[in-house]
mmCIF file of C-alpha atoms and ligand atoms in Angstrom:
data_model
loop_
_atom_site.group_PDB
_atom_site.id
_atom_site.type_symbol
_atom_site.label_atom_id
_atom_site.label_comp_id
_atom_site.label_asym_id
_atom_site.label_seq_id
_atom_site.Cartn_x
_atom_site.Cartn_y
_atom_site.Cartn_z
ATOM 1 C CA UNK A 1 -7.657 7.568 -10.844
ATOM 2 C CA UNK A 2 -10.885 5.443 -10.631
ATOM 3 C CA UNK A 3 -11.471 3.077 -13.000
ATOM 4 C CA UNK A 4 -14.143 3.346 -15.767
ATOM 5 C CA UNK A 5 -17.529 3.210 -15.021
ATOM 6 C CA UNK A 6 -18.052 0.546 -17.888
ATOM 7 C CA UNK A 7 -15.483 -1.834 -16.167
ATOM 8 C CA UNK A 8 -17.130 -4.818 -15.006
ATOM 9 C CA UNK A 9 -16.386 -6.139 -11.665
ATOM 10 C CA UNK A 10 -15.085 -9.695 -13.451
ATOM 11 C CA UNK A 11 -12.803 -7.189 -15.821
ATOM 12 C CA UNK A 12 -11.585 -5.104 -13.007
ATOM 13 C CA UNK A 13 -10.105 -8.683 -11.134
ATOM 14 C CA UNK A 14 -8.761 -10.054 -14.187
ATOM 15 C CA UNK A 15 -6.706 -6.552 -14.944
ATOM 16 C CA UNK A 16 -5.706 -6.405 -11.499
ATOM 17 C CA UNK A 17 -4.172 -10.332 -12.125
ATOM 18 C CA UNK A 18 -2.668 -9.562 -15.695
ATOM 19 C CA UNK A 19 -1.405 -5.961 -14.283
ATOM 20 C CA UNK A 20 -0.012 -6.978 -11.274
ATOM 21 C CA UNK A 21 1.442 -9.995 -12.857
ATOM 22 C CA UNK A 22 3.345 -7.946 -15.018
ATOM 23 C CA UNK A 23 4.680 -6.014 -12.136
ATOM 24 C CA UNK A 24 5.972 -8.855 -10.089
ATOM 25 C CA UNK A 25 9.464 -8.831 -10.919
ATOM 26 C CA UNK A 26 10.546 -5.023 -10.723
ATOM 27 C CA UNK A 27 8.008 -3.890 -8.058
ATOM 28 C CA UNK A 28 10.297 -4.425 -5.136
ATOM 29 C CA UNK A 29 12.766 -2.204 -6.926
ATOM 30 C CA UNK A 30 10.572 0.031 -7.949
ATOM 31 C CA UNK A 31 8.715 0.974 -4.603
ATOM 32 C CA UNK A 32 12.065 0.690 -2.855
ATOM 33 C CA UNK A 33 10.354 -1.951 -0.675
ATOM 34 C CA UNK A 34 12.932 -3.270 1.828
ATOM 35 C CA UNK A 35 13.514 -6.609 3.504
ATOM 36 C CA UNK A 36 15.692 -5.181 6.554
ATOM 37 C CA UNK A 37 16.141 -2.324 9.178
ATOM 38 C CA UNK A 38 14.777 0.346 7.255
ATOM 39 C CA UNK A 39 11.284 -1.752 5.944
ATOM 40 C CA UNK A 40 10.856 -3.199 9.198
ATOM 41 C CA UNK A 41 10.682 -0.178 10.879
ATOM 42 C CA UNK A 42 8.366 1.272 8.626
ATOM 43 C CA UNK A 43 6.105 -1.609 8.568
ATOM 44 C CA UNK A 44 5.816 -2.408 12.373
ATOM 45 C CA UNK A 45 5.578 1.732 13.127
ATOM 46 C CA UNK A 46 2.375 1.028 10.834
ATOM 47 C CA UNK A 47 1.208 -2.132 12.657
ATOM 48 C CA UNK A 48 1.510 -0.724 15.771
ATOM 49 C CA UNK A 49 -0.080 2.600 15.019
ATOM 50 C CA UNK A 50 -2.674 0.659 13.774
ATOM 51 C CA UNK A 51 -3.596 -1.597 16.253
ATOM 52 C CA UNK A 52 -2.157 0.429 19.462
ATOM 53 C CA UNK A 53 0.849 -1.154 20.356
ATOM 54 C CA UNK A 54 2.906 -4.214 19.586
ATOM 55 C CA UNK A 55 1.663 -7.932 20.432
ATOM 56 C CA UNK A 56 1.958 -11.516 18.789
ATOM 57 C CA UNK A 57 -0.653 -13.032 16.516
ATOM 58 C CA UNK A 58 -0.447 -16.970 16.148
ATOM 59 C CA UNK A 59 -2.328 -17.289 12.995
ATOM 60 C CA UNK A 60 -2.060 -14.089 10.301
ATOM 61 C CA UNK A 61 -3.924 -13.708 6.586
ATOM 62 C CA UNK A 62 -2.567 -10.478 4.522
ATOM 63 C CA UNK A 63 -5.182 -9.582 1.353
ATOM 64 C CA UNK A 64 -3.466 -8.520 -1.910
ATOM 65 C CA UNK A 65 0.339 -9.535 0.112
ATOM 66 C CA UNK A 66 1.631 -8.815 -3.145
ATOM 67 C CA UNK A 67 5.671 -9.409 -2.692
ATOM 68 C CA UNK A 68 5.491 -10.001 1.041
ATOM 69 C CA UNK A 69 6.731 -6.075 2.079
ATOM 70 C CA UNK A 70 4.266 -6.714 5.123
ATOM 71 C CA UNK A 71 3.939 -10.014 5.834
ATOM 72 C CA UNK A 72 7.694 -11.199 5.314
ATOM 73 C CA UNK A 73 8.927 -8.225 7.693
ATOM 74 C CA UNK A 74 6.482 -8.887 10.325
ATOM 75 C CA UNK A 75 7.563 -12.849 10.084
ATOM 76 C CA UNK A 76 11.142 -11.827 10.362
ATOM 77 C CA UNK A 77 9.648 -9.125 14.055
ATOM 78 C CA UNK A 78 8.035 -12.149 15.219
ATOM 79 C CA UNK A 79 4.474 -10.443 15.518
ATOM 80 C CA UNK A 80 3.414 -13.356 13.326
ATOM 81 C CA UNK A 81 4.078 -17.220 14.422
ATOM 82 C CA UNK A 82 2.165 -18.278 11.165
ATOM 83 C CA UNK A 83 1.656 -16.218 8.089
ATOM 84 C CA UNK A 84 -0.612 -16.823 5.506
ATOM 85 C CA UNK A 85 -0.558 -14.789 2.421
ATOM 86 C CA UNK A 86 -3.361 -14.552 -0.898
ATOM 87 C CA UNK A 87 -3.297 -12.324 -3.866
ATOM 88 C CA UNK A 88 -4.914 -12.425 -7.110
ATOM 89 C CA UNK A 89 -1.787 -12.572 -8.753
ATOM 90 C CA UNK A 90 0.080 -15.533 -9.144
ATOM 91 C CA UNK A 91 3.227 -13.382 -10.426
ATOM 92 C CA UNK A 92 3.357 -11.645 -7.153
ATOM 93 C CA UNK A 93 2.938 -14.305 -5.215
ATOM 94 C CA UNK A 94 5.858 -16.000 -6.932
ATOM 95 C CA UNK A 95 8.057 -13.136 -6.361
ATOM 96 C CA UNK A 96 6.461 -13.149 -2.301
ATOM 97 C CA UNK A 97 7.501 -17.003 -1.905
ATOM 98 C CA UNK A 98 11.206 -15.957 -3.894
ATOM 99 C CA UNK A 99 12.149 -13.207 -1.123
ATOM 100 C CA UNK A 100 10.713 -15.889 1.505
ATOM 101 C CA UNK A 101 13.120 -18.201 0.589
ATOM 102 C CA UNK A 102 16.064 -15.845 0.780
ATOM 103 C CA UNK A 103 14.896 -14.611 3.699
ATOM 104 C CA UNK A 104 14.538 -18.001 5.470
ATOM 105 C CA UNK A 105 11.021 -17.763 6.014
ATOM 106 C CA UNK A 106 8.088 -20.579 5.790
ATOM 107 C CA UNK A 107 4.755 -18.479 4.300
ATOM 108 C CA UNK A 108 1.656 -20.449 2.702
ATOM 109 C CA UNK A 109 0.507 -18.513 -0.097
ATOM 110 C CA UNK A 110 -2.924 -19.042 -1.798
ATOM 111 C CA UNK A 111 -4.129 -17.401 -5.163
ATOM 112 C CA UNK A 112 -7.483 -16.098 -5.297
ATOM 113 C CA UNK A 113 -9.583 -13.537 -4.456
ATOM 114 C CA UNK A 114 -10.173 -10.955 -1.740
ATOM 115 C CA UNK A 115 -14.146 -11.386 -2.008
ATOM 116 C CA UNK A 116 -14.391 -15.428 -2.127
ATOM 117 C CA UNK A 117 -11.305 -16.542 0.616
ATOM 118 C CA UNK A 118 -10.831 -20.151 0.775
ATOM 119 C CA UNK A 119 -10.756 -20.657 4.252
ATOM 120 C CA UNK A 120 -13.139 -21.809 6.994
ATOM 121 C CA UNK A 121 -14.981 -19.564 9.629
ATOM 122 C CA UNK A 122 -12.712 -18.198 12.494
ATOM 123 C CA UNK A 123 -9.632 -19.437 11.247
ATOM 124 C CA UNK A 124 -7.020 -16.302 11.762
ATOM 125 C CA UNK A 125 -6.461 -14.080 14.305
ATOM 126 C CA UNK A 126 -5.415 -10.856 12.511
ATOM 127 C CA UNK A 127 -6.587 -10.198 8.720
ATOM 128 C CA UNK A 128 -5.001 -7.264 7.289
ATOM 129 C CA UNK A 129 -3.486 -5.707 4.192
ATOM 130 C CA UNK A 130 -1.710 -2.921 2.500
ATOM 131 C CA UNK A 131 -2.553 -1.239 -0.303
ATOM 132 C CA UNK A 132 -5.316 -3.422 -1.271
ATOM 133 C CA UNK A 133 -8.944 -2.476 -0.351
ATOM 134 C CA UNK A 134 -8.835 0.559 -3.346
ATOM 135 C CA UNK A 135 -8.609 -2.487 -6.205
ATOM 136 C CA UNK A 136 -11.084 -4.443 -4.774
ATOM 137 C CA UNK A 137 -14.830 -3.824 -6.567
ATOM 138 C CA UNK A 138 -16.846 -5.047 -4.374
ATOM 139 C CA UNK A 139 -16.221 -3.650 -0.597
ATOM 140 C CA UNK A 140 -19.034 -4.862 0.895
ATOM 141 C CA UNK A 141 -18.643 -8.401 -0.171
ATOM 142 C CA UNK A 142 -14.674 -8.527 0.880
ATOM 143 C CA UNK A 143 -15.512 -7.119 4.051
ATOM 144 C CA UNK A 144 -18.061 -9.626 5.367
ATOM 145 C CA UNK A 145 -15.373 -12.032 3.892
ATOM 146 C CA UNK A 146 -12.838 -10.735 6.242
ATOM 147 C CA UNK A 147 -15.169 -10.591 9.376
ATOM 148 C CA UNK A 148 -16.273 -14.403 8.645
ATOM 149 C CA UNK A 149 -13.158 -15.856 8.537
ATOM 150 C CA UNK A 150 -11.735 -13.968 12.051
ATOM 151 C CA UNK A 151 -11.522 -15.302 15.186
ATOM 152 C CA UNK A 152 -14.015 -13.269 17.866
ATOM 153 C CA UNK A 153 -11.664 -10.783 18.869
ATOM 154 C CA UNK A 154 -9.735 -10.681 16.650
ATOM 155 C CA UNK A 155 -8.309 -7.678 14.281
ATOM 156 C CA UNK A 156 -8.511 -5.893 11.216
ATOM 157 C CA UNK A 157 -6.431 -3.340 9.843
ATOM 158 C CA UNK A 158 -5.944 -2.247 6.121
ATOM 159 C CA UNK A 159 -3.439 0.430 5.725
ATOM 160 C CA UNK A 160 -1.881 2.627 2.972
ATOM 161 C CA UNK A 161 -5.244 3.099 1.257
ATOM 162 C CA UNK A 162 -5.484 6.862 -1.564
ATOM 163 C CA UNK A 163 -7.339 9.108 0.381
ATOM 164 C CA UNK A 164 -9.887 11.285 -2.054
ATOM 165 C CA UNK A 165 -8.754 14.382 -0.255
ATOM 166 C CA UNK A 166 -5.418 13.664 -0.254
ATOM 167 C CA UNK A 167 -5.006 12.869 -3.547
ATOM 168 C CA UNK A 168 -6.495 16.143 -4.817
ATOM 169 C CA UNK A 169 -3.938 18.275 -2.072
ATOM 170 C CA UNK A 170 -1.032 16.308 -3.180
ATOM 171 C CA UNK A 171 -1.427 17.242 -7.168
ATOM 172 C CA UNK A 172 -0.340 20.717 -6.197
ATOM 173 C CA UNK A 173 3.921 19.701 -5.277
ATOM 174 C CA UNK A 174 3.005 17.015 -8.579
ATOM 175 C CA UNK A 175 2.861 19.806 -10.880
ATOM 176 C CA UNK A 176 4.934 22.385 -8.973
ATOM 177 C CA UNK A 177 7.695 19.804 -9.426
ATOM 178 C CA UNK A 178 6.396 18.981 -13.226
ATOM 179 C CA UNK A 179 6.384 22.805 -14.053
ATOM 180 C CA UNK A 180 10.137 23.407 -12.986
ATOM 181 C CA UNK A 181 11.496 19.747 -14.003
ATOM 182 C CA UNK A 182 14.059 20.848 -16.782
ATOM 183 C CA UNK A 183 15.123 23.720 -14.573
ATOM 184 C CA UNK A 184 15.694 20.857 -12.146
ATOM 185 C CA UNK A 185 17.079 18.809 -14.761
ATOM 186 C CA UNK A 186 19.925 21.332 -15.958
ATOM 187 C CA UNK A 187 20.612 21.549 -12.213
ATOM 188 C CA UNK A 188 21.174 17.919 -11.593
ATOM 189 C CA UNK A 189 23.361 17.549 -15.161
ATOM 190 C CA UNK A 190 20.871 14.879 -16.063
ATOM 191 C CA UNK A 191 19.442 14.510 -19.423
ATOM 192 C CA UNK A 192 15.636 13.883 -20.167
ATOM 193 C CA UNK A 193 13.807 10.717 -19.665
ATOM 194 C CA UNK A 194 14.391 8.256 -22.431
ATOM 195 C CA UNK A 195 11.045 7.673 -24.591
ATOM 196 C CA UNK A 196 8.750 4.966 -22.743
ATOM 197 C CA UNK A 197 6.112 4.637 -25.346
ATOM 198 C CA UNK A 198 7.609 1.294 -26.498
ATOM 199 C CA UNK A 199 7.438 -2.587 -24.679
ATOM 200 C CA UNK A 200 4.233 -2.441 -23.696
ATOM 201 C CA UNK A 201 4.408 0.996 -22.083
ATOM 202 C CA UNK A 202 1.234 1.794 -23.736
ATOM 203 C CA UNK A 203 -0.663 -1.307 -22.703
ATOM 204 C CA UNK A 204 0.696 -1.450 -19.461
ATOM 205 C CA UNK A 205 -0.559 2.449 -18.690
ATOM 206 C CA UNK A 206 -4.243 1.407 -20.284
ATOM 207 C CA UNK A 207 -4.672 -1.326 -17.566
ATOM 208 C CA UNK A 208 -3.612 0.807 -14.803
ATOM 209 C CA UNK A 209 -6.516 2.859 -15.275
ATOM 210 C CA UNK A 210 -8.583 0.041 -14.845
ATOM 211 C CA UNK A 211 -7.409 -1.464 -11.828
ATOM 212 C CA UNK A 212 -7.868 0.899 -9.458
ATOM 213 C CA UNK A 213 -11.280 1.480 -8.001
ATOM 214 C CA UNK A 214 -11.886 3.421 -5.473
ATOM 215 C CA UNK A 215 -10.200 6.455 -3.733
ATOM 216 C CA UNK A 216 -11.456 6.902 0.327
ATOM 217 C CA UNK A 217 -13.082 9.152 2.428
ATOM 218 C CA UNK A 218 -12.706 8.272 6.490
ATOM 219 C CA UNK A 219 -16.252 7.829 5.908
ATOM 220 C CA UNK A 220 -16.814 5.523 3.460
ATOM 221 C CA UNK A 221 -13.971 2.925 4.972
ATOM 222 C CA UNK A 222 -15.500 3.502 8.716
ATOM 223 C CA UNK A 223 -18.853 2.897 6.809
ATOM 224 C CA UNK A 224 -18.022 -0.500 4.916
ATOM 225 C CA UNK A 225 -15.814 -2.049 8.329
ATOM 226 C CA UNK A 226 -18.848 -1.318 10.398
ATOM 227 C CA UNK A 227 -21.816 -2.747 8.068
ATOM 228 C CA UNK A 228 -19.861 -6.022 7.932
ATOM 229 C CA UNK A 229 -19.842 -5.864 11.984
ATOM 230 C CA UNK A 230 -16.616 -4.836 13.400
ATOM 231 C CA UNK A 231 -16.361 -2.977 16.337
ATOM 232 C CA UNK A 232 -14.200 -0.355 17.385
ATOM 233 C CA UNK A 233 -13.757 1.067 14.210
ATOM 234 C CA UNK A 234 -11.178 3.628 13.840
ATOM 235 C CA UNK A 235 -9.627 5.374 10.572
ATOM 236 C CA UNK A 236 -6.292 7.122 10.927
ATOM 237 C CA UNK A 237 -4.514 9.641 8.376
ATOM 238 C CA UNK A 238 -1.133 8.798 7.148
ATOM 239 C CA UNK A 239 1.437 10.795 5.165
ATOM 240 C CA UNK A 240 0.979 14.637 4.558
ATOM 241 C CA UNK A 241 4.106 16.729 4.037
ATOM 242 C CA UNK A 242 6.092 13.192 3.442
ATOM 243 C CA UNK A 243 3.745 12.881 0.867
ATOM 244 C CA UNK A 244 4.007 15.929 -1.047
ATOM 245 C CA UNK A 245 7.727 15.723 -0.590
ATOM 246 C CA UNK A 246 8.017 12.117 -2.339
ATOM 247 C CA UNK A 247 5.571 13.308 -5.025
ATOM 248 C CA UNK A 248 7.518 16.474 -5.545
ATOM 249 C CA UNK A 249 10.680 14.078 -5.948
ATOM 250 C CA UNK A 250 9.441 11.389 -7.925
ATOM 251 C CA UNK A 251 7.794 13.650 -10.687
ATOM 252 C CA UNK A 252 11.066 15.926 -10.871
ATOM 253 C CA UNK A 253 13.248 11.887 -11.020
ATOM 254 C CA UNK A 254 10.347 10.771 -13.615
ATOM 255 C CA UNK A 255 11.262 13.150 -16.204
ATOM 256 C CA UNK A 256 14.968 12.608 -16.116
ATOM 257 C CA UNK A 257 17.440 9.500 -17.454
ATOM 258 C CA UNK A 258 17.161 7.052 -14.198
ATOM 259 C CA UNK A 259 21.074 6.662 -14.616
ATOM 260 C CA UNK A 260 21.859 10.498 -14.701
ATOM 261 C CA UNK A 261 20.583 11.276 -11.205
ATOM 262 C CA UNK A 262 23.102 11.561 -8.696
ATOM 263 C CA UNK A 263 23.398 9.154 -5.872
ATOM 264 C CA UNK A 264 23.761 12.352 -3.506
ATOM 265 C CA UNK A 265 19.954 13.408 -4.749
ATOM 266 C CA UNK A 266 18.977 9.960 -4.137
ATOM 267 C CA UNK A 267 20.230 9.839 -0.908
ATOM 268 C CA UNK A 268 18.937 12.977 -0.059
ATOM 269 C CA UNK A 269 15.453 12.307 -1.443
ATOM 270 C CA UNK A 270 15.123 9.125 0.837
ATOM 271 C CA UNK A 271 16.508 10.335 3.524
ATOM 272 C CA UNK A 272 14.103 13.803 3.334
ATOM 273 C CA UNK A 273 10.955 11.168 3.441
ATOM 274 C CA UNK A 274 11.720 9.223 6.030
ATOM 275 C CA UNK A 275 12.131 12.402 8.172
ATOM 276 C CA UNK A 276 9.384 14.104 6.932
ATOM 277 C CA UNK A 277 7.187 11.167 7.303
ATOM 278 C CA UNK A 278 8.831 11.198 11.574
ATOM 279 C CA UNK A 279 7.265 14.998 11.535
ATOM 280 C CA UNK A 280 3.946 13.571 10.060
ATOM 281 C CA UNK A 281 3.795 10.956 12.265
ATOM 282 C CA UNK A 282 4.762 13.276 15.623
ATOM 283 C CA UNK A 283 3.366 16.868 14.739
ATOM 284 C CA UNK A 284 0.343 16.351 12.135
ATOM 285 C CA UNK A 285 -1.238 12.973 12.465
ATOM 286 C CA UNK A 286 -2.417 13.578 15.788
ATOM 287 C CA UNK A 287 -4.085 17.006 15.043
ATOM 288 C CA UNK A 288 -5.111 17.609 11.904
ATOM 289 C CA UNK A 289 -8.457 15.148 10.089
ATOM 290 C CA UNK A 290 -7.781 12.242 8.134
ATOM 291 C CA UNK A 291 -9.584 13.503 5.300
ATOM 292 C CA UNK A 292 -6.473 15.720 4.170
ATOM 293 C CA UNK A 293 -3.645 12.823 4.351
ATOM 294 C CA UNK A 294 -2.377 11.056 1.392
ATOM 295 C CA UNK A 295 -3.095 7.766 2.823
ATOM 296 C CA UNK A 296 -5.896 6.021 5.076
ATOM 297 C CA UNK A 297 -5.934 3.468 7.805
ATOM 298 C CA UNK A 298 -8.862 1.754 8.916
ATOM 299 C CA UNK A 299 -8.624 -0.531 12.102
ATOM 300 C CA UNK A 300 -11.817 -2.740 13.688
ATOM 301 C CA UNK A 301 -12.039 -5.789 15.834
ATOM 302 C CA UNK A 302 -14.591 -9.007 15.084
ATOM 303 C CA UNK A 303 -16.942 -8.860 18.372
ATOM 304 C CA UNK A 304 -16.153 -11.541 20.998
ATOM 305 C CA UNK A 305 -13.926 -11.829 23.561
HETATM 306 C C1 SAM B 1 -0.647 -1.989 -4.766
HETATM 307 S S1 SAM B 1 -0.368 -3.705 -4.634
HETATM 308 C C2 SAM B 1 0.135 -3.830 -2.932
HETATM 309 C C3 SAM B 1 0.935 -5.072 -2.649
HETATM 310 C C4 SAM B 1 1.424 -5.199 -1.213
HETATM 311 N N1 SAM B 1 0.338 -5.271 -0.282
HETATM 312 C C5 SAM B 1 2.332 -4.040 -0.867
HETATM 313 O O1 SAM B 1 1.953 -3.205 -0.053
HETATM 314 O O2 SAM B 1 3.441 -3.989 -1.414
HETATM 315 C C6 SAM B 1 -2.004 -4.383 -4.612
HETATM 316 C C7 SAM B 1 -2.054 -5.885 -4.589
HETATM 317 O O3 SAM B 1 -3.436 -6.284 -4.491
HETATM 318 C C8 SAM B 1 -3.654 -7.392 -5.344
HETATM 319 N N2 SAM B 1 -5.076 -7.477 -5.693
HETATM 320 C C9 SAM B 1 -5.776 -6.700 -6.540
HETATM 321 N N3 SAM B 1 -7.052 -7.103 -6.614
HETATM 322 C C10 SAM B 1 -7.186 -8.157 -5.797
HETATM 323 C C11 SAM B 1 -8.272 -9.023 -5.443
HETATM 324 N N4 SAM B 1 -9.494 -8.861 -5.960
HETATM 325 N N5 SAM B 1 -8.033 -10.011 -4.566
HETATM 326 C C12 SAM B 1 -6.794 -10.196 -4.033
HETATM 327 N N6 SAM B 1 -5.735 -9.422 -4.330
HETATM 328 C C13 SAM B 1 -5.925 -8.402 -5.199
HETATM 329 C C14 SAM B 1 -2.750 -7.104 -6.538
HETATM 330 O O4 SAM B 1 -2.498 -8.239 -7.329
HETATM 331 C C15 SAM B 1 -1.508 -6.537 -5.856
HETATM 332 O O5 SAM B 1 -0.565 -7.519 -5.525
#
């Protein structure tokens, strides 16, 4: 959901710091974002969709990196030689340079933000981000950022942005799954979610409203890559029935005790999604419009040779 008209642009940065701040430490665990096999293969399969194939970049800078799910797995592929990371919040970044150093892996990390990057002209070869571009409240400004600070020829890809269509399709399996929850519920033996309302729960709902901005059409991301200059400018559509699937399964999981699911639905959940999202990827992507996916990719290259 957008945030508030009234927001300023100065509020909507510094609730996107506290917020995400406060996030740091359980978002790995709770976006299921993986360090091996499994996240590697979803993260290059993105990459590569992206930017038609696979090839190394010597110098990378990831906007919003968050905990690292993009830039430590491409580190550990070795489409990256040097990664640099920035995000407005510290607290992520702490938990980013925390899996790097399990990992093994040397990443410079920088906090600040997406519209005012501390680097000189030219200085990266790929500049790219997940996730990101839909908190960011000024579009125009972070995408002339972007553009000045790549290489001539070299690329820009955001994925894993809310599509406006897609958000409004995939509301239907939200409540579908909302409406039969306890029937669910009596079927899993699990009892109902324990009440949130306390720790913060209010507080930390309130600021999610405001941080983020913007849901896409193909349009308006085509529109904002090209007016900062990149060429061939292409927005993909990611995640349909996948999408409706996970929805379906995390609304049913939301309104149960976390610890009363069974590991068999879990499984079966997970492993659903990642096939589902195979069948996107083969069957729908590459017929249907963009408009109508869950999630948006834009791709663009900074003129030159
Ligand atoms: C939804 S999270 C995605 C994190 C990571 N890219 C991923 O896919 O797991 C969005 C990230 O963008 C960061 N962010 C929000 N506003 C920002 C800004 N103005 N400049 C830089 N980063 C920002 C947040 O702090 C957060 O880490």
């Amino acid at each position: 959901m957008p945030a508030p008209a009234t927001a300023t642009a100065d509020e909507i940065r510094s609730v996107n710091a506290r917020y995400h701040d406060g996030a740091a430490a359980d978002y790995d665990a709770k976006w299921g974002i993986d360090y091996g096999e499994v996240g590697r293969r979803q993260v290059l399969g993105k990459v590569a969709k992206a930017l038609g194939g696979a090839r190394r970049y010597e110098r990378s800078l990831e906007i919003g990196a968050g905990t690292g799910y993009f830039s430590l797995n491409m580190l550990q592929a070795g489409v990256v030689a040097d990664a640099v990371c920035i995000d407005i919040s510290a607290g992520m970044l702490d938990t980013l340079q925390a899996n790097a150093v399990r990992l093994g892996l040397d990443v410079a990390t920088v906090a600040c933000d997406a519209e005012e990057l501390p680097f000189e002209d030219a200085s990266f070869d790929l500049v790219f981000g997940h996730a990101v571009l839909h908190h960011l409240p000024d579009l125009t400004r972070a995408f002339a950022e972007f553009r000045r600070v790549l290489r001539p020829g070299g690329s820009v890809v955001f994925a894993g942005e809310p599509s406006y269509h897609g958000d409004r399709l995939a509301r239907v399996p939200k409540r579908a799954a909302a409406a039969v929850a306890p029937l669910w519920r009596r079927a899993m033996r699990a009892g109902p979610a324990p009440d949130d309302s306390g720790d913060g729960a209010a507080e930390h709902h309130a600021l999610e409203a405001v941080v983020d901005v913007h849901a896409f059409t193909p349009d308006t991301l085509a529109r904002a890559a090209r007016a900062a200059g990149f060429a061939d400018v292409r927005v993909r559509g990611e995640e349909l029935v996948a999408n409706w699937f996970g929805w379906a399964n995390r609304a049913l999981e939301a309104t149960a005790d976390p610890d009363e699911v069974p590991w068999a639905w879990k499984v079966y959940a997970f492993r659903g999604y990642l096939a589902l999202q195979e069948l996107d990827r083969r069957l729908f992507e590459p017929r249907l419009p963009p408009a109508i996916f869950y999630n948006l990719m834009v791709s663009g290259r900074a003129p030159g040779p």
